[in-house]
Short mmCIF file of C-alpha atoms in Angstrom, two decimals:
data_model
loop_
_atom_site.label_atom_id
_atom_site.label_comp_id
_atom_site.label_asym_id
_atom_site.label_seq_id
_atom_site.Cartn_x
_atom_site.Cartn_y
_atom_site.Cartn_z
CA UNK A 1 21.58 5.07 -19.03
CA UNK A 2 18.30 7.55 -18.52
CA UNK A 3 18.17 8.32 -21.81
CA UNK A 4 17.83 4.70 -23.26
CA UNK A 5 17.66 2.22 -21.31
CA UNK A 6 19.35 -1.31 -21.67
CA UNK A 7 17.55 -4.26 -22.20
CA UNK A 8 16.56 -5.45 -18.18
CA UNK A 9 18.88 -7.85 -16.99
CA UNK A 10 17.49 -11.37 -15.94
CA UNK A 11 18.55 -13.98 -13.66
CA UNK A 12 18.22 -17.13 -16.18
CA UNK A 13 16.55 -18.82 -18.69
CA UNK A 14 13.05 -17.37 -19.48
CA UNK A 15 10.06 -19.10 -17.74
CA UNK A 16 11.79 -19.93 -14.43
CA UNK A 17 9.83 -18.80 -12.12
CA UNK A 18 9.36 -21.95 -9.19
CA UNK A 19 10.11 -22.33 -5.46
CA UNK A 20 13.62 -22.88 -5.18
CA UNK A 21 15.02 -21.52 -8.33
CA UNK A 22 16.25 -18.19 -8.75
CA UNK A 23 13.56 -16.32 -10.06
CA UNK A 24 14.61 -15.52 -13.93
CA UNK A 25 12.66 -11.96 -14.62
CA UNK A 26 13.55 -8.97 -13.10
CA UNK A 27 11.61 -5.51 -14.31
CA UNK A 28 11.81 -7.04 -18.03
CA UNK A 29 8.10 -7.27 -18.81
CA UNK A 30 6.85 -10.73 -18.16
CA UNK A 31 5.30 -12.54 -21.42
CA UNK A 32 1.69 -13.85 -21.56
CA UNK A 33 2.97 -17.46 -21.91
CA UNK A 34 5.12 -17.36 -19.01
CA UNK A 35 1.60 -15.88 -16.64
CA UNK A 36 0.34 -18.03 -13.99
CA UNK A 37 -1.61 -18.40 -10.65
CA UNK A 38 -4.64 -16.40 -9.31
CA UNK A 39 -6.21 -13.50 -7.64
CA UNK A 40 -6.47 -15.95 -4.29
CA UNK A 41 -2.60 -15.83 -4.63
CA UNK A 42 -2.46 -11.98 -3.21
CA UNK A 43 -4.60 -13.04 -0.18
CA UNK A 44 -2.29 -15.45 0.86
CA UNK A 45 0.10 -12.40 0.00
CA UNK A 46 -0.87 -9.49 1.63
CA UNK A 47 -2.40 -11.79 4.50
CA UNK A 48 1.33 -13.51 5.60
CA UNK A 49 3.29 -10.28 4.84
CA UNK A 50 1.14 -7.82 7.34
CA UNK A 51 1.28 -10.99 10.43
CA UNK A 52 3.83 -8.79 11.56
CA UNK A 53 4.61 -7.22 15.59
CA UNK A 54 4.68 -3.70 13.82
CA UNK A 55 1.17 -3.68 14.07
CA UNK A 56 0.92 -4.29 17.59
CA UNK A 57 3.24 -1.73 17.78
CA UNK A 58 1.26 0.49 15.80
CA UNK A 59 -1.92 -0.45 18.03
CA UNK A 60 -0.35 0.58 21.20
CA UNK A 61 1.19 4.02 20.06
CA UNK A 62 -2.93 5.23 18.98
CA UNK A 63 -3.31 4.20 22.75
CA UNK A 64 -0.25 6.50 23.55
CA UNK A 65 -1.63 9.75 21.63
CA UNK A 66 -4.20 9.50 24.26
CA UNK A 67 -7.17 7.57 22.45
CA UNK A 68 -9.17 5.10 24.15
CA UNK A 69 -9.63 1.55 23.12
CA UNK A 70 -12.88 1.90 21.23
CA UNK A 71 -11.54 5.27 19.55
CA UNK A 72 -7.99 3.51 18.85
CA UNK A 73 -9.65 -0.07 17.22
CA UNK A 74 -11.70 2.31 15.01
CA UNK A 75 -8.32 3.93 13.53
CA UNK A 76 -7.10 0.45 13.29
CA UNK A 77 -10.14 -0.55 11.19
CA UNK A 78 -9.37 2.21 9.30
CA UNK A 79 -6.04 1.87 8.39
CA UNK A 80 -6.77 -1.72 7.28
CA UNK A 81 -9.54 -0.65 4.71
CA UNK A 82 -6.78 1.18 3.07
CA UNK A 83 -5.03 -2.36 1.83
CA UNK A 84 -8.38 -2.33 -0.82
CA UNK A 85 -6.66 0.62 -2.55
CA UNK A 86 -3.21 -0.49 -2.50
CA UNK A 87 -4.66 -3.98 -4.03
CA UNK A 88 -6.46 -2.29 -6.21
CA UNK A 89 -3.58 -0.65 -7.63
CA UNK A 90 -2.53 -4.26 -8.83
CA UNK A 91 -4.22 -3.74 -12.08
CA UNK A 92 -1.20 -2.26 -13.22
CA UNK A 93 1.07 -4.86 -13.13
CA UNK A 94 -1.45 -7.46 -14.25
CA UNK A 95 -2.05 -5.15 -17.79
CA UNK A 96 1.79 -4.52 -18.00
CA UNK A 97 3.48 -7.31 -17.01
CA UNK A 98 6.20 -5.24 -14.93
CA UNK A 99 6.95 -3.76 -11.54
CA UNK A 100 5.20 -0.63 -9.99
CA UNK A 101 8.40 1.61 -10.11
CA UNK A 102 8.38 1.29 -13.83
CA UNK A 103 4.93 1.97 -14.45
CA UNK A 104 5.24 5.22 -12.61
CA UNK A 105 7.56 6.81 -15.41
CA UNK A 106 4.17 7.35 -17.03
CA UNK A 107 3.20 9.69 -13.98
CA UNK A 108 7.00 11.02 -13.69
CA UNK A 109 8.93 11.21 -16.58
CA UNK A 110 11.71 8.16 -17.40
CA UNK A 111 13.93 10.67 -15.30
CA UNK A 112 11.76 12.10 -12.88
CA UNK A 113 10.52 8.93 -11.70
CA UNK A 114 14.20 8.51 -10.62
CA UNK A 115 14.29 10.76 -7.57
CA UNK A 116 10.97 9.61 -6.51
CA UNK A 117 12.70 6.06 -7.10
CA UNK A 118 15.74 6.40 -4.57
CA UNK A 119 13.68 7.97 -1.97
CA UNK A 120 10.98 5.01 -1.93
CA UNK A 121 14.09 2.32 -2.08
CA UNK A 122 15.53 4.42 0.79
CA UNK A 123 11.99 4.11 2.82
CA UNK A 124 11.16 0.62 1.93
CA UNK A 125 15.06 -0.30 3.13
CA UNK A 126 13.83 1.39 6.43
CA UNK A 127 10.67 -0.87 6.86
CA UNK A 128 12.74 -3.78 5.79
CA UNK A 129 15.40 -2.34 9.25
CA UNK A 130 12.56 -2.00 11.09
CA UNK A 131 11.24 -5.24 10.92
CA UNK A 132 14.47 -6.80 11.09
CA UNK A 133 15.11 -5.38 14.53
CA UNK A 134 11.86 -6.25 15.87
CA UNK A 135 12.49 -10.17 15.01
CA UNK A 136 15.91 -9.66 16.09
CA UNK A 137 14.56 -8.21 20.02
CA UNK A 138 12.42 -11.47 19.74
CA UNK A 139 15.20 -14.02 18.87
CA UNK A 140 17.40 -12.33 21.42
CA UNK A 141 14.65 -12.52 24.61
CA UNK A 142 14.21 -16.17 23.57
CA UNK A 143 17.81 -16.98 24.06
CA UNK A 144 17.80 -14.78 27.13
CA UNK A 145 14.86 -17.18 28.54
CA UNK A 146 17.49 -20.10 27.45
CA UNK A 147 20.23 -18.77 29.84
CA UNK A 148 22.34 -17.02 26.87
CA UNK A 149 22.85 -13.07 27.73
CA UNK A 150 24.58 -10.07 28.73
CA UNK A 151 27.36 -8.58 26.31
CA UNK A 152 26.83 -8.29 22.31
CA UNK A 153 26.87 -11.16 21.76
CA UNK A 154 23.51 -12.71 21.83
CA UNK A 155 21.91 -9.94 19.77
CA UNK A 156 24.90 -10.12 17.11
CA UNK A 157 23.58 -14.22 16.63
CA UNK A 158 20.35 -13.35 16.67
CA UNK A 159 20.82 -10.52 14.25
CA UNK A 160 22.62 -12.92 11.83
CA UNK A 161 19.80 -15.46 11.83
CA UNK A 162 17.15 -12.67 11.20
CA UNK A 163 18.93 -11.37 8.00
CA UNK A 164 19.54 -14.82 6.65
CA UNK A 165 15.53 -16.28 7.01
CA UNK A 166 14.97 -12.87 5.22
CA UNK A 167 17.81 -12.92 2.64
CA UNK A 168 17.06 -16.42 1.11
CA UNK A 169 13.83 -16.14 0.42
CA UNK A 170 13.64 -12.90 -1.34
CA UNK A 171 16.97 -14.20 -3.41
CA UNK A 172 15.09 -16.97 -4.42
CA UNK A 173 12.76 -14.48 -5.98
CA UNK A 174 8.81 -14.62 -6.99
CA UNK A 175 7.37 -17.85 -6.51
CA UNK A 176 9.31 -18.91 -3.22
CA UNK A 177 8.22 -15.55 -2.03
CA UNK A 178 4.48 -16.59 -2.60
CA UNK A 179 4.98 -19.87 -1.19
CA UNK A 180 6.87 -18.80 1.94
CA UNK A 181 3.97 -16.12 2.88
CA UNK A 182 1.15 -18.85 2.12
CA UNK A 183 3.01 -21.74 4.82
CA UNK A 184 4.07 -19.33 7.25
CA UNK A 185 0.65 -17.08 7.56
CA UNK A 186 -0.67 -21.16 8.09
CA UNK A 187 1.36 -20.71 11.43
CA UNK A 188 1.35 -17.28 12.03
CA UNK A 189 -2.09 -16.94 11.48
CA UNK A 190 -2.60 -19.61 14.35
CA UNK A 191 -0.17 -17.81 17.11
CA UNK A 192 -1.50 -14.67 16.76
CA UNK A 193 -4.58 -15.72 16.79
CA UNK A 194 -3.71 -17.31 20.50
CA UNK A 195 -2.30 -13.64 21.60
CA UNK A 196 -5.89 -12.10 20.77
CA UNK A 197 -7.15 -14.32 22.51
CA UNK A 198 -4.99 -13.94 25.78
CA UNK A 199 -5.13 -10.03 25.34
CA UNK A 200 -8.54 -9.54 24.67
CA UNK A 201 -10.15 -9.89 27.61
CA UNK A 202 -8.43 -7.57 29.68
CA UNK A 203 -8.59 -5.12 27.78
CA UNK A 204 -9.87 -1.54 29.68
CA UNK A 205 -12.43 -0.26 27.38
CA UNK A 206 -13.28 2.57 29.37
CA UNK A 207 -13.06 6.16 27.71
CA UNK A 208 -9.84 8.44 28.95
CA UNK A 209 -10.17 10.56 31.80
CA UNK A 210 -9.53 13.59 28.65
CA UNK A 211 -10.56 13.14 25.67
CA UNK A 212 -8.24 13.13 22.98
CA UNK A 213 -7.16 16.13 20.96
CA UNK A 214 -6.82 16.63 17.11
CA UNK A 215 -3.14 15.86 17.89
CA UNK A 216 -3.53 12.46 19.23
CA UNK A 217 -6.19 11.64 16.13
CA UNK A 218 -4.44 12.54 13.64
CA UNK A 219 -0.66 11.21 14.86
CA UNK A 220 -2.67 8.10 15.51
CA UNK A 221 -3.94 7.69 11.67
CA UNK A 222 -0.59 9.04 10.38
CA UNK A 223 0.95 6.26 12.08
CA UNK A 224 -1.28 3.52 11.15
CA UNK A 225 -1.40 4.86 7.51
CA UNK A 226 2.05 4.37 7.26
CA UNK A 227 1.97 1.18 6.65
CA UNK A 228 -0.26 0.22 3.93
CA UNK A 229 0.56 3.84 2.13
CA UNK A 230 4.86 2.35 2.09
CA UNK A 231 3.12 -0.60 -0.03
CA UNK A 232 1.88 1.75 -2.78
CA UNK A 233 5.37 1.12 -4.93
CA UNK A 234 4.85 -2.57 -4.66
CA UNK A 235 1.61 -3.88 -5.55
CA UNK A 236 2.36 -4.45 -9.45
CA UNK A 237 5.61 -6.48 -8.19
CA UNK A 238 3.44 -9.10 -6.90
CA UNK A 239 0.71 -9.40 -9.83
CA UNK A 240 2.96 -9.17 -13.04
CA UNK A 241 2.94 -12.86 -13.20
CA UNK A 242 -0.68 -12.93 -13.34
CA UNK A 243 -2.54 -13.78 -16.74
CA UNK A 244 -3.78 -10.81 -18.65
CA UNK A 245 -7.82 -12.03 -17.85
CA UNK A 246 -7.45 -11.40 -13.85
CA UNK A 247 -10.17 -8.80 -12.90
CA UNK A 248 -10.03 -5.50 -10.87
CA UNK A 249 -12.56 -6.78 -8.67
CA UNK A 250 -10.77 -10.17 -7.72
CA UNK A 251 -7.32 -8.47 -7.22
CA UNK A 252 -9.11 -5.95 -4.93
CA UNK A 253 -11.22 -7.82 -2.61
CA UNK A 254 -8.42 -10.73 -2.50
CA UNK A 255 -5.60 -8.44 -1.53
CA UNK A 256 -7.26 -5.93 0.23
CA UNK A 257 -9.42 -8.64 2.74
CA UNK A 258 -6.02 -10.29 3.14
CA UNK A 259 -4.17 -6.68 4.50
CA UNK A 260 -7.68 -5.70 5.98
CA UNK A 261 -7.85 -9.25 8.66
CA UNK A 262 -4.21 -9.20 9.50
CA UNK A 263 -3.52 -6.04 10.04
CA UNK A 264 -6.73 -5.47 11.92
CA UNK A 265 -6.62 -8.30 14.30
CA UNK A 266 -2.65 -7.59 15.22
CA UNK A 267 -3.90 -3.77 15.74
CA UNK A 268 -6.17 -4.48 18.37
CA UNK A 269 -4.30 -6.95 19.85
CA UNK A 270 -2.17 -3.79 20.41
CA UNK A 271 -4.48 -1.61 22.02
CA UNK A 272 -5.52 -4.08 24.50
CA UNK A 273 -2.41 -4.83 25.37
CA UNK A 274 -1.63 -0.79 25.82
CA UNK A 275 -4.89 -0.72 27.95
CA UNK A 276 -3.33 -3.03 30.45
CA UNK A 277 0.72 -3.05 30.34
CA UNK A 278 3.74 -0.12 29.63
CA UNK A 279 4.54 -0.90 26.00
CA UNK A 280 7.18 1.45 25.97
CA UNK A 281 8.91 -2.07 25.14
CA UNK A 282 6.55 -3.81 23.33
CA UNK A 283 7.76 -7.00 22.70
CA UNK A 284 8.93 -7.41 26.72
CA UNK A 285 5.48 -5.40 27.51
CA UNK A 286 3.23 -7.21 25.71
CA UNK A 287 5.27 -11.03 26.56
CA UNK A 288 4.40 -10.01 30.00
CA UNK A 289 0.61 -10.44 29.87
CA UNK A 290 1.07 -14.23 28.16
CA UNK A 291 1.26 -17.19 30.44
CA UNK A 292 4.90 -18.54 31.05
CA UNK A 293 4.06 -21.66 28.67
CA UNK A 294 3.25 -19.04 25.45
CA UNK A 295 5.83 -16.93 25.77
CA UNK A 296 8.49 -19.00 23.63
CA UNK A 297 5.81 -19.01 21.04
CA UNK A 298 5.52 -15.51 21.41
CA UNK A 299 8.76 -14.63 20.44
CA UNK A 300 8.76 -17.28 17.47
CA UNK A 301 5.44 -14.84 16.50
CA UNK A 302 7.34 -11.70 16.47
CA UNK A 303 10.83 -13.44 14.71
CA UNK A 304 8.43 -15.51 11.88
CA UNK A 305 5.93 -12.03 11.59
CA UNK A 306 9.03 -9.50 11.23
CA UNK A 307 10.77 -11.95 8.46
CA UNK A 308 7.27 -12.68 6.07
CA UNK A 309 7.05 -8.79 6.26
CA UNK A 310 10.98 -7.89 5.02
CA UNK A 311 10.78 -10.50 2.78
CA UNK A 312 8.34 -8.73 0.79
CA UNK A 313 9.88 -5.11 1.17
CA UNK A 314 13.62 -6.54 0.08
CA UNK A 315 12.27 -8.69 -2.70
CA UNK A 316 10.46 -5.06 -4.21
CA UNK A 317 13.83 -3.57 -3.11
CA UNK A 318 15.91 -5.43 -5.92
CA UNK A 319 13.37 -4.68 -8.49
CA UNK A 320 13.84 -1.13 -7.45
CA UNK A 321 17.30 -0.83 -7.94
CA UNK A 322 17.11 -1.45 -11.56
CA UNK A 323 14.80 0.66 -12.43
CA UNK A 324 17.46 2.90 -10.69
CA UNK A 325 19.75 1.73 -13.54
CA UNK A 326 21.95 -0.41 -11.46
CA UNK A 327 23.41 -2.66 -14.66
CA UNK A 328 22.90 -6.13 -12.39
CA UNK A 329 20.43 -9.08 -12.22
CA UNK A 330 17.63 -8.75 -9.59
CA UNK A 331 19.53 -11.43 -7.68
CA UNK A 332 22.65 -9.17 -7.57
CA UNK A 333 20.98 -6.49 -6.86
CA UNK A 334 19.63 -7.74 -4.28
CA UNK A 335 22.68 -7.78 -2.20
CA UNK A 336 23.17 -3.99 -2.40
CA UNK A 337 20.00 -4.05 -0.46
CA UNK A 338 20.62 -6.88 2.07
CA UNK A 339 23.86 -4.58 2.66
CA UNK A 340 22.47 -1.74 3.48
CA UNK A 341 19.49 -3.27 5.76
CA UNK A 342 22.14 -5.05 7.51
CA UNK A 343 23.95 -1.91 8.15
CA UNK A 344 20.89 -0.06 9.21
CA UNK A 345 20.09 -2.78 11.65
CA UNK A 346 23.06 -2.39 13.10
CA UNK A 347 22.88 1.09 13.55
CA UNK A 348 19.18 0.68 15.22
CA UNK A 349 19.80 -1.82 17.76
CA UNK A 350 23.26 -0.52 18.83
CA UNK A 351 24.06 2.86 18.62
CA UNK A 352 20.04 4.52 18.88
CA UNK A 353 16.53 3.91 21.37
CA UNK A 354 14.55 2.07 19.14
CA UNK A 355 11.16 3.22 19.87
CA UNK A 356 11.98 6.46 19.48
CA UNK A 357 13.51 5.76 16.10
CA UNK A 358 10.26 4.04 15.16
CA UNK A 359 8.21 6.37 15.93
CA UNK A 360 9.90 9.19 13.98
CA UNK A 361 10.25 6.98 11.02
CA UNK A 362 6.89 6.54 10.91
CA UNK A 363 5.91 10.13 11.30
CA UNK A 364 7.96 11.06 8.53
CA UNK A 365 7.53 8.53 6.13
CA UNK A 366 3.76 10.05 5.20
CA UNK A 367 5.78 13.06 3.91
CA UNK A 368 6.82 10.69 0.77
CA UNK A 369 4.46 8.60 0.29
CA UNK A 370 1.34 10.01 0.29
CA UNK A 371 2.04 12.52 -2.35
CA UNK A 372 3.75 9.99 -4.55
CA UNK A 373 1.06 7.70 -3.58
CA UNK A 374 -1.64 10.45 -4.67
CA UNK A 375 0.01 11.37 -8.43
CA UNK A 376 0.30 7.67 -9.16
CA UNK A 377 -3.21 6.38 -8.21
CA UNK A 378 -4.06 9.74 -9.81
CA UNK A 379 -2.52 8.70 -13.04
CA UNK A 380 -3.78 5.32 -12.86
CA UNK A 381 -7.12 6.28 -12.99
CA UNK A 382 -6.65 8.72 -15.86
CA UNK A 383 -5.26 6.13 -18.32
CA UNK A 384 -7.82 4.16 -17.02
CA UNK A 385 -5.13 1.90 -16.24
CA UNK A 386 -3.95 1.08 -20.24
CA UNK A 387 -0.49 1.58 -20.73
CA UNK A 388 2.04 1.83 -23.78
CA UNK A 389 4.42 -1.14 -22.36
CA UNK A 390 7.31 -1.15 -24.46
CA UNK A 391 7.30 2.80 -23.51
CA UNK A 392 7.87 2.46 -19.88
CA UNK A 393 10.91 0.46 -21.01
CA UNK A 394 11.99 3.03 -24.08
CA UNK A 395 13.30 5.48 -22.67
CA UNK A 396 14.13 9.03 -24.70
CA UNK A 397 12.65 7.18 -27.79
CA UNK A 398 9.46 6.68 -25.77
CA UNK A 399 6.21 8.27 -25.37
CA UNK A 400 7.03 8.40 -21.28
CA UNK A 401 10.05 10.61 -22.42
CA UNK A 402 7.84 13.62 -21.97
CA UNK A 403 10.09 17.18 -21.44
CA UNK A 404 13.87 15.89 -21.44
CA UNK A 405 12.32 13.05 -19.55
CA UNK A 406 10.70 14.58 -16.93
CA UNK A 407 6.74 14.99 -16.79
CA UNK A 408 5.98 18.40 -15.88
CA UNK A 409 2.52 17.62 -14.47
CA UNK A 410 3.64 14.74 -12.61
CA UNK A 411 6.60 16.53 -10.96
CA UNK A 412 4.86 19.69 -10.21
CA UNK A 413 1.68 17.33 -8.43
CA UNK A 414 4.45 15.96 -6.58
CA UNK A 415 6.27 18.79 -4.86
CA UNK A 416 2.90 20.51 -4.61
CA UNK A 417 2.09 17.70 -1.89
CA UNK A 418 5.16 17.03 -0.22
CA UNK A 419 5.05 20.81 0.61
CA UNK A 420 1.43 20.85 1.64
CA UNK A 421 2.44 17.15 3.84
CA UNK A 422 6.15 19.03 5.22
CA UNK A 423 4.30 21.89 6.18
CA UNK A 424 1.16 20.04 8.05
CA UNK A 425 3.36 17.21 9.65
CA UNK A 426 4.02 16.92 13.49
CA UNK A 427 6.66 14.31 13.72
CA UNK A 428 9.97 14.04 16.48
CA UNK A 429 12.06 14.97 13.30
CA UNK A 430 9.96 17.52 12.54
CA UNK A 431 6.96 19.93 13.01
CA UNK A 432 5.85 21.71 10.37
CA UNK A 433 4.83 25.56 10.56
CA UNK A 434 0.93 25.06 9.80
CA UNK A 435 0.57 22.27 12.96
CA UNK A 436 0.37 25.36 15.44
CA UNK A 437 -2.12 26.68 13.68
CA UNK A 438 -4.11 23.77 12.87
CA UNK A 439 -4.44 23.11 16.69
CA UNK A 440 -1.61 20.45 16.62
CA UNK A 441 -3.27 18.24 14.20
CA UNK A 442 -0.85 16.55 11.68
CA UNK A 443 -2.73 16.98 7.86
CA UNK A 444 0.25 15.21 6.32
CA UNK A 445 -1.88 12.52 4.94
CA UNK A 446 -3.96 15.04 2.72
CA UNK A 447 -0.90 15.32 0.87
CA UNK A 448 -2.14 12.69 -1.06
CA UNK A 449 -5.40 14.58 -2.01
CA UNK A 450 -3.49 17.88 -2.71
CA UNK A 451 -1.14 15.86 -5.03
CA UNK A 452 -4.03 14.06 -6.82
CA UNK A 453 -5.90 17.19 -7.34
CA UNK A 454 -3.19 18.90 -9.22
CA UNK A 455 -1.95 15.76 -11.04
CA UNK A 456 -5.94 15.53 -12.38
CA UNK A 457 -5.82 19.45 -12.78
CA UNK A 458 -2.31 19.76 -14.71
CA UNK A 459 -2.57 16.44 -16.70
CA UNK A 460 -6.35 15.78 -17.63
CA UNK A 461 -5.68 16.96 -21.59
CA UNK A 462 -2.56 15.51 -22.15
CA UNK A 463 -2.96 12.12 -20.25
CA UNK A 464 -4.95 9.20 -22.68
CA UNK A 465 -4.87 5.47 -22.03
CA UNK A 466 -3.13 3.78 -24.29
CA UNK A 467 -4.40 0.92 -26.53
CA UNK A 468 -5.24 -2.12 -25.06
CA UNK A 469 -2.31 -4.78 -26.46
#
């Protein structure tokens, strides 16, 4: 199956891609006459997919590591800027017409791209369990404020319901995935705007009695990294449908504002609620600093913001698995996926402390992705973003065939900075041997530089853009 690959399989008839019809297209490259909508699409996007809890999370852990509010909000800021990058990356679906994990077999090799391919399904799976326990702690408080608890019961229902918001819309494929994240940021956008508001102004903006160390910076911008950096095998997902004529620059400041004001404002709404309350729980934390009136909305926040965030991750998770080779439709394929998140869930809310898990999850994740991350922007840039499209689909008889099918630069760029990010990382799983050292600071995010260097270094004569169709 590596060595030629069969023709994608599709869902239906070619075209169909409208709310409430099973998207048709699946990683089979999408033709110019079937292109539609516009770079204000991915603001809606990237807006109603990052109104999700997990930031607030995210805000109140920098608070943990010891960093005040003023020192935390700037890491937030920071981490929000990134989503201009990960928009940016775009491009590559527009000039394609196919997902992100495809296009990287130019970076990897039609076989090594495969590796790198399981381990980002794995990960994105893992965002898509996070989230889904997060909305189901939400649904389950709100039917404990109802009268309903005590036992398995409750969390079981609410469980159920979380998976199935989640489930239909990312069957449905493409365009109901566009149209659910426009309606529901209309809403979410509102709510959370309501929290700021009641958060705000208690916040304690006074500096720490100690100032931080390089341990608390870093962990602090590893873990709000994470997030935007486990988008990077995504962003062509959402723009293949776009016409051929869309621009970098309207792609980039579109998506990128959209990531940038959500995941900004739910950030600091984290910090100050970590200034004032033990988020150790966040969602009970945080639900205690709301009047008794908002509260119910609160938790419809956190359920709506955890589901337009997995929608997004299980949608790319289908497309994923057949670039794995996995002979079914994306709609099929998709139920490998909802499996395993399901599972996972399970597992989390059950059977292991969920902050804990979070937290480690997040450290680690920056181990993957910013290498892989690095080497693909990396090649991006050197082809100038002009691929060979029927290659990425050609396998052995393509020019992405490379050495047996692997791409020796690519590969070696890789490992290079997943050893520099495993040996620099300070995470509950695991410390590397350099973070001593280093003073406890966690350099797992320069992975992504080390990679990119030797991608550039190793690939810089061989690597051309390819005509423009």
């Amino acid at each position: 199956m590596l060595g030629h690959e069969a023709a994608p399989t599709t869902d239906g008839p070619a075209g169909r891609d409208e709310v409430f019809q099973v998207e048709g297209h699946g990683i089979d490259p999408i033709p110019d006459a079937e292109r539609h909508g516009g770079a204000k699409d991915l603001f809606w996007l990237w807006f109603g997919s990052n109104l999700t809890f997990t930031y607030v999370i995210n805000g109140a852990l920098a608070v943990s590591f010891g960093l005040s509010f003023w020192q935390a909000t700037a890491v937030v800021v920071l981490g929000g800027l990134s989503f201009f990058a990960i928009s940016a990356a775009g491009l590559s679906g527009v000039r394609t017409g196919t997902a992100t994990l495809v296009i990287s077999r130019a970076a990897f090799g039609v076989r090594g791209n495969w590796p790198a391919g399981l381990l980002n399904w794995v990960v994105s799976i893992g965002y898509t369990i996070v989230n889904t326990v997060v909305g189901t702690l939400a649904l389950e408080a709100f039917l404990a404020d109802l009268g309903w608890s005590g036992g398995h019961l409750p969390r079981a229902l609410a469980l159920a319901v979380t998976l199935a918001l989640t489930f239909v819309v990312a069957l449905w494929g493409h365009a109901t995935v566009q149209w659910a994240e426009r309606w529901m940021a209309y809403a979410l956008a509102a709510g959370f705007a309501a929290l700021l508001a009641f958060v705000l102004p208690g916040a304690d903006t006074s500096a720490p009695a100690a100032a931080p160390g390089a341990s608390g910076w870093s962990l602090a911008l590893v873990v709000m990294l994470a997030g935007p950096f486990s988008y990077v095998p995504m962003p062509a997902d959402y723009t293949r449908y776009l016409p051929r004529t869309t621009s970098l620059k309207a792609l980039t400041w579109s998506g990128g504002l959209g990531g940038l004001v959500s995941s900004v404002a739910l950030g600091i709404a984290g910090v100050a609620a970590a200034t004032q309350a033990d988020l150790t729980d966040a969602v009970a934390g945080t639900e205690g600093l709301l009047p008794g009136w908002f509260q119910p909305l609160f938790l419809a926040l956190v359920l709506g913001g955890s589901v337009t965030n997995s929608i997004i991750t299980l949608y790319s998770s289908s497309l994923n698995l057949q670039v794995l080779g996995i002979p079914w439709s994306r709609a099929r394929a998709i139920l490998i996926s909802a499996a395993v998140t399901a599972a996972g869930s399970l597992g989390a809310l059950f059977l292991v402390d969920f902050t804990t898990s979070l937290l480690s999850f997040l450290s680690l994740l920056i181990i993957v992705f910013a290498p892989w991350g690095g080497v693909f922007l990396a090649d991006m840039v050197l082809r100038r973003c002009r691929y060979d499209s029927a290659a990425l689909h050609a396998g052995e008889h393509g020019a992405y065939w490379y050495r047996a099918g692997w791409h020796p630069a690519g590969i070696a760029a890789l490992l290079a900075g997943m050893l520099f990010s495993a040996l620099t990382c300070d995470s509950e799983l695991w410390t590397g041997p350099l973070v001593a050292p280093l003073g406890g600071a966690d350099l797992s995010l320069l992975g992504a530089v080390v990679a990119a260097a030797v991608h550039v270094l190793l690939a810089r004569r061989t690597v051309r853009p390819a005509e423009a169709a």
